[in-house]
């Protein structure tokens, strides 16, 4: 559910579609204002948090080359955080078959113990039926425990695979968004001989963007 909310930010442009707009140290604060107009808490959105940190670096340092490095560093950090978030589930995935095998061993131990006591007893056929039921009951517990554990581990592994793929695709989309919205629009201040004020298209982005207030953290 959180991933679906995070994807909404990818539909909100933060710079004008007009190709004449360039992102410089002077226009960076206006883009930051646009982001805050789009979302009440932009730092809760992964892609907006990347842009906020990158443009804050551009506003303070004024070095265009550092912005791409900051975005790449944030992308690596987000990928690492995504992989780490599956650590607990991976631990459960490892533990479930182990618990199943423990149940198997206990069931077999019970069956073997009952079978040993059966061999030592001098009973007729009618007296053997009761202990045999205990032996088969232990074997049933052993195999059923393994079966349940393997089925649970299978479904959990499939769910983790699907979820990892969805998060990896989202991270790739975030990187493409930053490249299209930020990196491709950046220009050094000295590369614009007749730099004009911010075009009016940037203001239209602020007014046309809907508030994304459904983020809960």
Tab-separated table of N, CA, C and O in Angstrom, residues 6-98:
chain	number	residue	atom	x	y	z
A	6	UNK	N	3.600	5.916	-2.867
A	6	UNK	CA	4.854	6.484	-3.338
A	6	UNK	C	4.846	6.706	-4.856
A	6	UNK	O	5.427	7.671	-5.356
A	7	UNK	N	4.175	5.822	-5.577
A	7	UNK	CA	4.128	5.953	-7.042
A	7	UNK	C	3.347	7.182	-7.489
A	7	UNK	O	3.553	7.663	-8.616
A	8	UNK	N	2.475	7.709	-6.650
A	8	UNK	CA	1.698	8.887	-7.040
A	8	UNK	C	2.605	10.090	-7.282
A	8	UNK	O	2.275	10.966	-8.093
A	9	UNK	N	3.714	10.147	-6.559
A	9	UNK	CA	4.621	11.286	-6.730
A	9	UNK	C	5.236	11.318	-8.118
A	9	UNK	O	5.601	12.382	-8.615
A	10	UNK	N	5.341	10.153	-8.765
A	10	UNK	CA	5.944	10.110	-10.093
A	10	UNK	C	5.063	10.761	-11.150
A	10	UNK	O	5.540	11.057	-12.251
A	11	UNK	N	3.791	10.961	-10.836
A	11	UNK	CA	2.873	11.596	-11.784
A	11	UNK	C	2.829	13.107	-11.620
A	11	UNK	O	2.090	13.783	-12.347
A	12	UNK	N	3.588	13.670	-10.698
A	12	UNK	CA	3.585	15.109	-10.441
A	12	UNK	C	4.885	15.724	-10.946
A	12	UNK	O	5.945	15.495	-10.365
A	13	UNK	N	4.860	16.474	-12.041
A	13	UNK	CA	6.087	17.141	-12.516
A	13	UNK	C	6.480	18.280	-11.590
A	13	UNK	O	5.626	18.990	-11.059
A	14	UNK	N	7.769	18.457	-11.407
A	14	UNK	CA	8.263	19.527	-10.535
A	14	UNK	C	8.910	20.660	-11.319
A	14	UNK	O	9.245	21.697	-10.752
A	15	UNK	N	9.111	20.469	-12.609
A	15	UNK	CA	9.652	21.529	-13.472
A	15	UNK	C	8.715	21.693	-14.661
A	15	UNK	O	7.986	20.770	-15.028
A	16	UNK	N	8.706	22.864	-15.295
A	16	UNK	CA	7.839	23.072	-16.454
A	16	UNK	C	8.218	22.157	-17.613
A	16	UNK	O	9.378	21.767	-17.772
A	17	UNK	N	7.224	21.770	-18.398
A	17	UNK	CA	7.486	20.947	-19.571
A	17	UNK	C	8.164	21.736	-20.684
A	17	UNK	O	8.684	21.159	-21.632
A	18	UNK	N	8.143	23.045	-20.583
A	18	UNK	CA	8.802	23.885	-21.571
A	18	UNK	C	10.304	23.598	-21.575
A	18	UNK	O	10.987	23.718	-20.553
A	19	UNK	N	10.833	23.211	-22.710
A	19	UNK	CA	12.240	22.849	-22.807
A	19	UNK	C	13.174	24.038	-22.623
A	19	UNK	O	14.375	23.855	-22.430
A	20	UNK	N	12.660	25.255	-22.693
A	20	UNK	CA	13.513	26.424	-22.487
A	20	UNK	C	13.886	26.626	-21.029
A	20	UNK	O	14.828	27.352	-20.726
A	21	UNK	N	13.150	25.980	-20.130
A	21	UNK	CA	13.460	26.127	-18.717
A	21	UNK	C	14.749	25.382	-18.380
A	21	UNK	O	14.949	24.235	-18.784
A	22	UNK	N	15.622	26.028	-17.653
A	22	UNK	CA	16.872	25.408	-17.220
A	22	UNK	C	16.948	25.504	-15.701
A	22	UNK	O	16.445	26.449	-15.083
A	23	UNK	N	17.566	24.510	-15.118
A	23	UNK	CA	17.699	24.435	-13.672
A	23	UNK	C	19.088	24.918	-13.276
A	23	UNK	O	20.096	24.316	-13.635
A	24	UNK	N	19.135	26.006	-12.555
A	24	UNK	CA	20.390	26.590	-12.105
A	24	UNK	C	20.309	26.818	-10.596
A	24	UNK	O	19.299	26.516	-9.962
A	25	UNK	N	21.356	27.399	-10.053
A	25	UNK	CA	21.356	27.707	-8.634
A	25	UNK	C	20.288	28.736	-8.303
A	25	UNK	O	19.727	28.739	-7.209
A	26	UNK	N	19.963	29.619	-9.255
A	26	UNK	CA	18.957	30.643	-9.017
A	26	UNK	C	17.538	30.088	-9.097
A	26	UNK	O	16.644	30.543	-8.393
A	27	UNK	N	17.292	29.126	-9.987
A	27	UNK	CA	15.942	28.581	-10.143
A	27	UNK	C	15.665	27.391	-9.223
A	27	UNK	O	14.524	26.955	-9.109
A	28	UNK	N	16.695	26.860	-8.566
A	28	UNK	CA	16.497	25.717	-7.673
A	28	UNK	C	15.507	26.010	-6.547
A	28	UNK	O	14.648	25.169	-6.248
A	29	UNK	N	15.564	27.198	-5.883
A	29	UNK	CA	14.569	27.458	-4.825
A	29	UNK	C	13.135	27.443	-5.326
A	29	UNK	O	12.212	27.067	-4.585
A	30	UNK	N	12.919	27.828	-6.587
A	30	UNK	CA	11.556	27.816	-7.119
A	30	UNK	C	11.060	26.381	-7.315
A	30	UNK	O	9.878	26.097	-7.106
A	31	UNK	N	11.959	25.502	-7.723
A	31	UNK	CA	11.573	24.095	-7.854
A	31	UNK	C	11.272	23.503	-6.481
A	31	UNK	O	10.333	22.711	-6.320
A	32	UNK	N	12.052	23.875	-5.477
A	32	UNK	CA	11.778	23.418	-4.120
A	32	UNK	C	10.403	23.898	-3.644
A	32	UNK	O	9.664	23.152	-2.980
A	33	UNK	N	10.056	25.138	-3.994
A	33	UNK	CA	8.737	25.660	-3.641
A	33	UNK	C	7.636	24.856	-4.321
A	33	UNK	O	6.579	24.585	-3.738
A	34	UNK	N	7.879	24.471	-5.574
A	34	UNK	CA	6.900	23.663	-6.304
A	34	UNK	C	6.680	22.320	-5.629
A	34	UNK	O	5.547	21.842	-5.511
A	35	UNK	N	7.764	21.701	-5.175
A	35	UNK	CA	7.644	20.398	-4.514
A	35	UNK	C	6.820	20.518	-3.237
A	35	UNK	O	5.945	19.691	-2.955
A	36	UNK	N	7.065	21.568	-2.466
A	36	UNK	CA	6.296	21.764	-1.239
A	36	UNK	C	4.836	22.103	-1.531
A	36	UNK	O	3.969	21.874	-0.676
A	37	UNK	N	4.561	22.654	-2.708
A	37	UNK	CA	3.179	22.913	-3.089
A	37	UNK	C	2.466	21.642	-3.535
A	37	UNK	O	1.248	21.521	-3.395
A	38	UNK	N	3.216	20.692	-4.053
A	38	UNK	CA	2.615	19.432	-4.503
A	38	UNK	C	2.238	18.546	-3.324
A	38	UNK	O	1.163	17.944	-3.297
A	39	UNK	N	3.114	18.458	-2.336
A	39	UNK	CA	2.888	17.559	-1.199
A	39	UNK	C	3.072	18.322	0.104
A	39	UNK	O	3.976	19.154	0.226
A	40	UNK	N	2.226	18.019	1.072
A	40	UNK	CA	2.335	18.657	2.376
A	40	UNK	C	3.596	18.209	3.110
A	40	UNK	O	4.227	18.986	3.819
A	41	UNK	N	3.958	16.939	2.941
A	41	UNK	CA	5.153	16.398	3.571
A	41	UNK	C	6.007	15.729	2.494
A	41	UNK	O	6.039	14.497	2.381
A	42	UNK	N	6.713	16.508	1.685
A	42	UNK	CA	7.448	15.932	0.548
A	42	UNK	C	8.588	15.014	0.968
A	42	UNK	O	8.968	14.126	0.199
A	43	UNK	N	9.126	15.206	2.176
A	43	UNK	CA	10.220	14.343	2.597
A	43	UNK	C	9.758	12.922	2.888
A	43	UNK	O	10.582	12.012	3.025
A	44	UNK	N	8.427	12.697	2.938
A	44	UNK	CA	7.899	11.354	3.117
A	44	UNK	C	7.831	10.588	1.802
A	44	UNK	O	7.623	9.375	1.802
A	45	UNK	N	8.009	11.293	0.682
A	45	UNK	CA	8.028	10.660	-0.629
A	45	UNK	C	9.478	10.458	-1.053
A	45	UNK	O	10.269	11.401	-1.036
A	46	UNK	N	9.793	9.246	-1.447
A	46	UNK	CA	11.180	8.899	-1.727
A	46	UNK	C	11.762	9.757	-2.838
A	46	UNK	O	12.877	10.282	-2.717
A	47	UNK	N	11.044	9.921	-3.939
A	47	UNK	CA	11.591	10.663	-5.073
A	47	UNK	C	11.711	12.149	-4.749
A	47	UNK	O	12.697	12.802	-5.134
A	48	UNK	N	10.753	12.700	-4.023
A	48	UNK	CA	10.844	14.110	-3.638
A	48	UNK	C	11.978	14.334	-2.641
A	48	UNK	O	12.640	15.377	-2.681
A	49	UNK	N	12.205	13.367	-1.753
A	49	UNK	CA	13.299	13.518	-0.798
A	49	UNK	C	14.647	13.565	-1.519
A	49	UNK	O	15.533	14.329	-1.151
A	50	UNK	N	14.789	12.766	-2.549
A	50	UNK	CA	16.031	12.803	-3.341
A	50	UNK	C	16.243	14.186	-3.948
A	50	UNK	O	17.345	14.753	-3.880
A	51	UNK	N	15.182	14.720	-4.542
A	51	UNK	CA	15.305	16.013	-5.218
A	51	UNK	C	15.558	17.123	-4.208
A	51	UNK	O	16.355	18.036	-4.467
A	52	UNK	N	14.902	17.071	-3.064
A	52	UNK	CA	15.106	18.100	-2.050
A	52	UNK	C	16.559	18.142	-1.588
A	52	UNK	O	17.158	19.211	-1.467
A	53	UNK	N	17.127	16.982	-1.352
A	53	UNK	CA	18.521	16.938	-0.895
A	53	UNK	C	19.464	17.397	-1.999
A	53	UNK	O	20.411	18.159	-1.764
A	54	UNK	N	19.201	16.948	-3.230
A	54	UNK	CA	20.084	17.310	-4.344
A	54	UNK	C	20.031	18.803	-4.635
A	54	UNK	O	21.072	19.446	-4.826
A	55	UNK	N	18.836	19.387	-4.669
A	55	UNK	CA	18.716	20.808	-4.974
A	55	UNK	C	19.194	21.680	-3.819
A	55	UNK	O	19.666	22.802	-4.041
A	56	UNK	N	19.075	21.201	-2.600
A	56	UNK	CA	19.648	21.946	-1.482
A	56	UNK	C	21.159	22.010	-1.609
A	56	UNK	O	21.776	23.039	-1.313
A	57	UNK	N	21.756	20.942	-2.091
A	57	UNK	CA	23.199	20.957	-2.333
A	57	UNK	C	23.553	21.915	-3.458
A	57	UNK	O	24.539	22.658	-3.378
A	58	UNK	N	22.727	21.932	-4.511
A	58	UNK	CA	22.981	22.855	-5.619
A	58	UNK	C	22.818	24.305	-5.173
A	58	UNK	O	23.613	25.176	-5.547
A	59	UNK	N	21.820	24.576	-4.345
A	59	UNK	CA	21.574	25.945	-3.892
A	59	UNK	C	22.710	26.446	-3.005
A	59	UNK	O	23.095	27.616	-3.057
A	60	UNK	N	23.267	25.544	-2.213
A	60	UNK	CA	24.320	25.957	-1.286
A	60	UNK	C	25.701	25.993	-1.931
A	60	UNK	O	26.491	26.894	-1.666
A	61	UNK	N	25.994	24.996	-2.785
A	61	UNK	CA	27.322	24.890	-3.374
A	61	UNK	C	27.402	25.485	-4.770
A	61	UNK	O	28.434	26.003	-5.170
A	62	UNK	N	26.298	25.365	-5.513
A	62	UNK	CA	26.296	25.893	-6.869
A	62	UNK	C	27.084	25.065	-7.858
A	62	UNK	O	27.422	25.537	-8.934
A	63	UNK	N	27.372	23.824	-7.531
A	63	UNK	CA	28.141	22.954	-8.415
A	63	UNK	C	27.208	21.947	-9.064
A	63	UNK	O	26.634	21.076	-8.400
A	64	UNK	N	27.055	22.057	-10.379
A	64	UNK	CA	26.122	21.218	-11.110
A	64	UNK	C	26.540	19.752	-11.038
A	64	UNK	O	25.710	18.856	-10.882
A	65	UNK	N	27.841	19.492	-11.144
A	65	UNK	CA	28.295	18.112	-11.177
A	65	UNK	C	27.999	17.349	-9.905
A	65	UNK	O	27.861	16.122	-9.929
A	66	UNK	N	27.896	18.053	-8.782
A	66	UNK	CA	27.643	17.372	-7.516
A	66	UNK	C	26.212	16.872	-7.403
A	66	UNK	O	25.943	15.940	-6.643
A	67	UNK	N	25.288	17.475	-8.117
A	67	UNK	CA	23.879	17.084	-8.006
A	67	UNK	C	23.675	15.659	-8.499
A	67	UNK	O	22.991	14.852	-7.856
A	68	UNK	N	24.281	15.336	-9.640
A	68	UNK	CA	24.148	13.969	-10.164
A	68	UNK	C	24.758	12.967	-9.197
A	68	UNK	O	24.216	11.866	-8.995
A	69	UNK	N	25.872	13.326	-8.570
A	69	UNK	CA	26.501	12.427	-7.606
A	69	UNK	C	25.616	12.241	-6.378
A	69	UNK	O	25.526	11.125	-5.835
A	70	UNK	N	24.981	13.314	-5.930
A	70	UNK	CA	24.089	13.210	-4.778
A	70	UNK	C	22.893	12.317	-5.104
A	70	UNK	O	22.490	11.461	-4.292
A	71	UNK	N	22.312	12.487	-6.289
A	71	UNK	CA	21.180	11.662	-6.686
A	71	UNK	C	21.570	10.187	-6.784
A	71	UNK	O	20.812	9.305	-6.362
A	72	UNK	N	22.757	9.923	-7.323
A	72	UNK	CA	23.208	8.535	-7.428
A	72	UNK	C	23.479	7.945	-6.055
A	72	UNK	O	23.161	6.771	-5.785
A	73	UNK	N	24.027	8.757	-5.162
A	73	UNK	CA	24.268	8.288	-3.797
A	73	UNK	C	22.956	7.973	-3.083
A	73	UNK	O	22.845	6.965	-2.372
A	74	UNK	N	21.954	8.840	-3.282
A	74	UNK	CA	20.655	8.581	-2.679
A	74	UNK	C	20.002	7.331	-3.266
A	74	UNK	O	19.341	6.561	-2.555
A	75	UNK	N	20.189	7.110	-4.571
A	75	UNK	CA	19.630	5.910	-5.207
A	75	UNK	C	20.267	4.651	-4.628
A	75	UNK	O	19.572	3.664	-4.347
A	76	UNK	N	21.588	4.670	-4.440
A	76	UNK	CA	22.260	3.510	-3.843
A	76	UNK	C	21.789	3.281	-2.415
A	76	UNK	O	21.608	2.124	-1.993
A	77	UNK	N	21.587	4.370	-1.684
A	77	UNK	CA	21.123	4.233	-0.302
A	77	UNK	C	19.715	3.647	-0.251
A	77	UNK	O	19.417	2.794	0.594
A	78	UNK	N	18.838	4.088	-1.156
A	78	UNK	CA	17.476	3.570	-1.167
A	78	UNK	C	17.453	2.090	-1.554
A	78	UNK	O	16.653	1.308	-1.018
A	79	UNK	N	18.311	1.691	-2.487
A	79	UNK	CA	18.384	0.278	-2.857
A	79	UNK	C	18.864	-0.572	-1.684
A	79	UNK	O	18.349	-1.671	-1.440
A	80	UNK	N	19.844	-0.057	-0.959
A	80	UNK	CA	20.336	-0.786	0.213
A	80	UNK	C	19.261	-0.883	1.294
A	80	UNK	O	19.082	-1.936	1.926
A	81	UNK	N	18.511	0.202	1.499
A	81	UNK	CA	17.441	0.179	2.497
A	81	UNK	C	16.331	-0.790	2.100
A	81	UNK	O	15.754	-1.481	2.952
A	82	UNK	N	16.032	-0.862	0.803
A	82	UNK	CA	15.011	-1.789	0.341
A	82	UNK	C	15.435	-3.238	0.570
A	82	UNK	O	14.634	-4.075	0.996
A	83	UNK	N	16.713	-3.532	0.290
A	83	UNK	CA	17.207	-4.896	0.509
A	83	UNK	C	17.222	-5.244	1.995
A	83	UNK	O	16.898	-6.365	2.395
A	84	UNK	N	17.575	-4.265	2.839
A	84	UNK	CA	17.629	-4.516	4.278
A	84	UNK	C	16.237	-4.749	4.858
A	84	UNK	O	16.078	-5.502	5.834
A	85	UNK	N	15.219	-4.112	4.279
A	85	UNK	CA	13.863	-4.246	4.812
A	85	UNK	C	13.328	-5.669	4.715
A	85	UNK	O	12.382	-6.023	5.416
A	86	UNK	N	13.927	-6.487	3.851
A	86	UNK	CA	13.495	-7.877	3.714
A	86	UNK	C	14.284	-8.816	4.626
A	86	UNK	O	14.126	-10.035	4.529
A	87	UNK	N	15.140	-8.275	5.488
A	87	UNK	CA	15.961	-9.119	6.339
A	87	UNK	C	15.147	-9.972	7.296
A	87	UNK	O	15.406	-11.171	7.461
A	88	UNK	N	14.145	-9.367	7.944
A	88	UNK	CA	13.320	-10.119	8.886
A	88	UNK	C	12.531	-11.213	8.183
A	88	UNK	O	12.428	-12.350	8.667
A	89	UNK	N	11.964	-10.886	7.012
A	89	UNK	CA	11.213	-11.899	6.265
A	89	UNK	C	12.118	-13.026	5.807
A	89	UNK	O	11.722	-14.196	5.814
A	90	UNK	N	13.341	-12.702	5.412
A	90	UNK	CA	14.284	-13.745	5.005
A	90	UNK	C	14.616	-14.660	6.179
A	90	UNK	O	14.790	-15.873	6.005
A	91	UNK	N	14.692	-14.066	7.382
A	91	UNK	CA	14.923	-14.896	8.560
A	91	UNK	C	13.772	-15.852	8.813
A	91	UNK	O	13.988	-17.037	9.116
A	92	UNK	N	12.531	-15.366	8.677
A	92	UNK	CA	11.386	-16.248	8.823
A	92	UNK	C	11.374	-17.331	7.745
A	92	UNK	O	11.024	-18.486	8.010
A	93	UNK	N	11.740	-16.927	6.525
A	93	UNK	CA	11.757	-17.893	5.434
A	93	UNK	C	12.754	-19.009	5.699
A	93	UNK	O	12.524	-20.168	5.335
A	94	UNK	N	13.878	-18.683	6.329
A	94	UNK	CA	14.860	-19.703	6.677
A	94	UNK	C	14.374	-20.555	7.844
A	94	UNK	O	14.622	-21.767	7.903
A	95	UNK	N	13.667	-19.937	8.799
A	95	UNK	CA	13.282	-20.642	10.023
A	95	UNK	C	12.118	-21.608	9.804
A	95	UNK	O	12.026	-22.631	10.495
A	96	UNK	N	11.230	-21.308	8.868
A	96	UNK	CA	10.031	-22.141	8.692
A	96	UNK	C	10.375	-23.577	8.296
A	96	UNK	O	9.890	-24.532	8.921
A	97	UNK	N	11.211	-23.816	7.270
A	97	UNK	CA	11.567	-25.217	6.983
A	97	UNK	C	12.307	-25.891	8.129
A	97	UNK	O	12.137	-27.093	8.362
A	98	UNK	N	13.141	-25.122	8.851
A	98	UNK	CA	13.857	-25.701	9.985
A	98	UNK	C	12.873	-26.181	11.048
A	98	UNK	O	13.023	-27.278	11.620
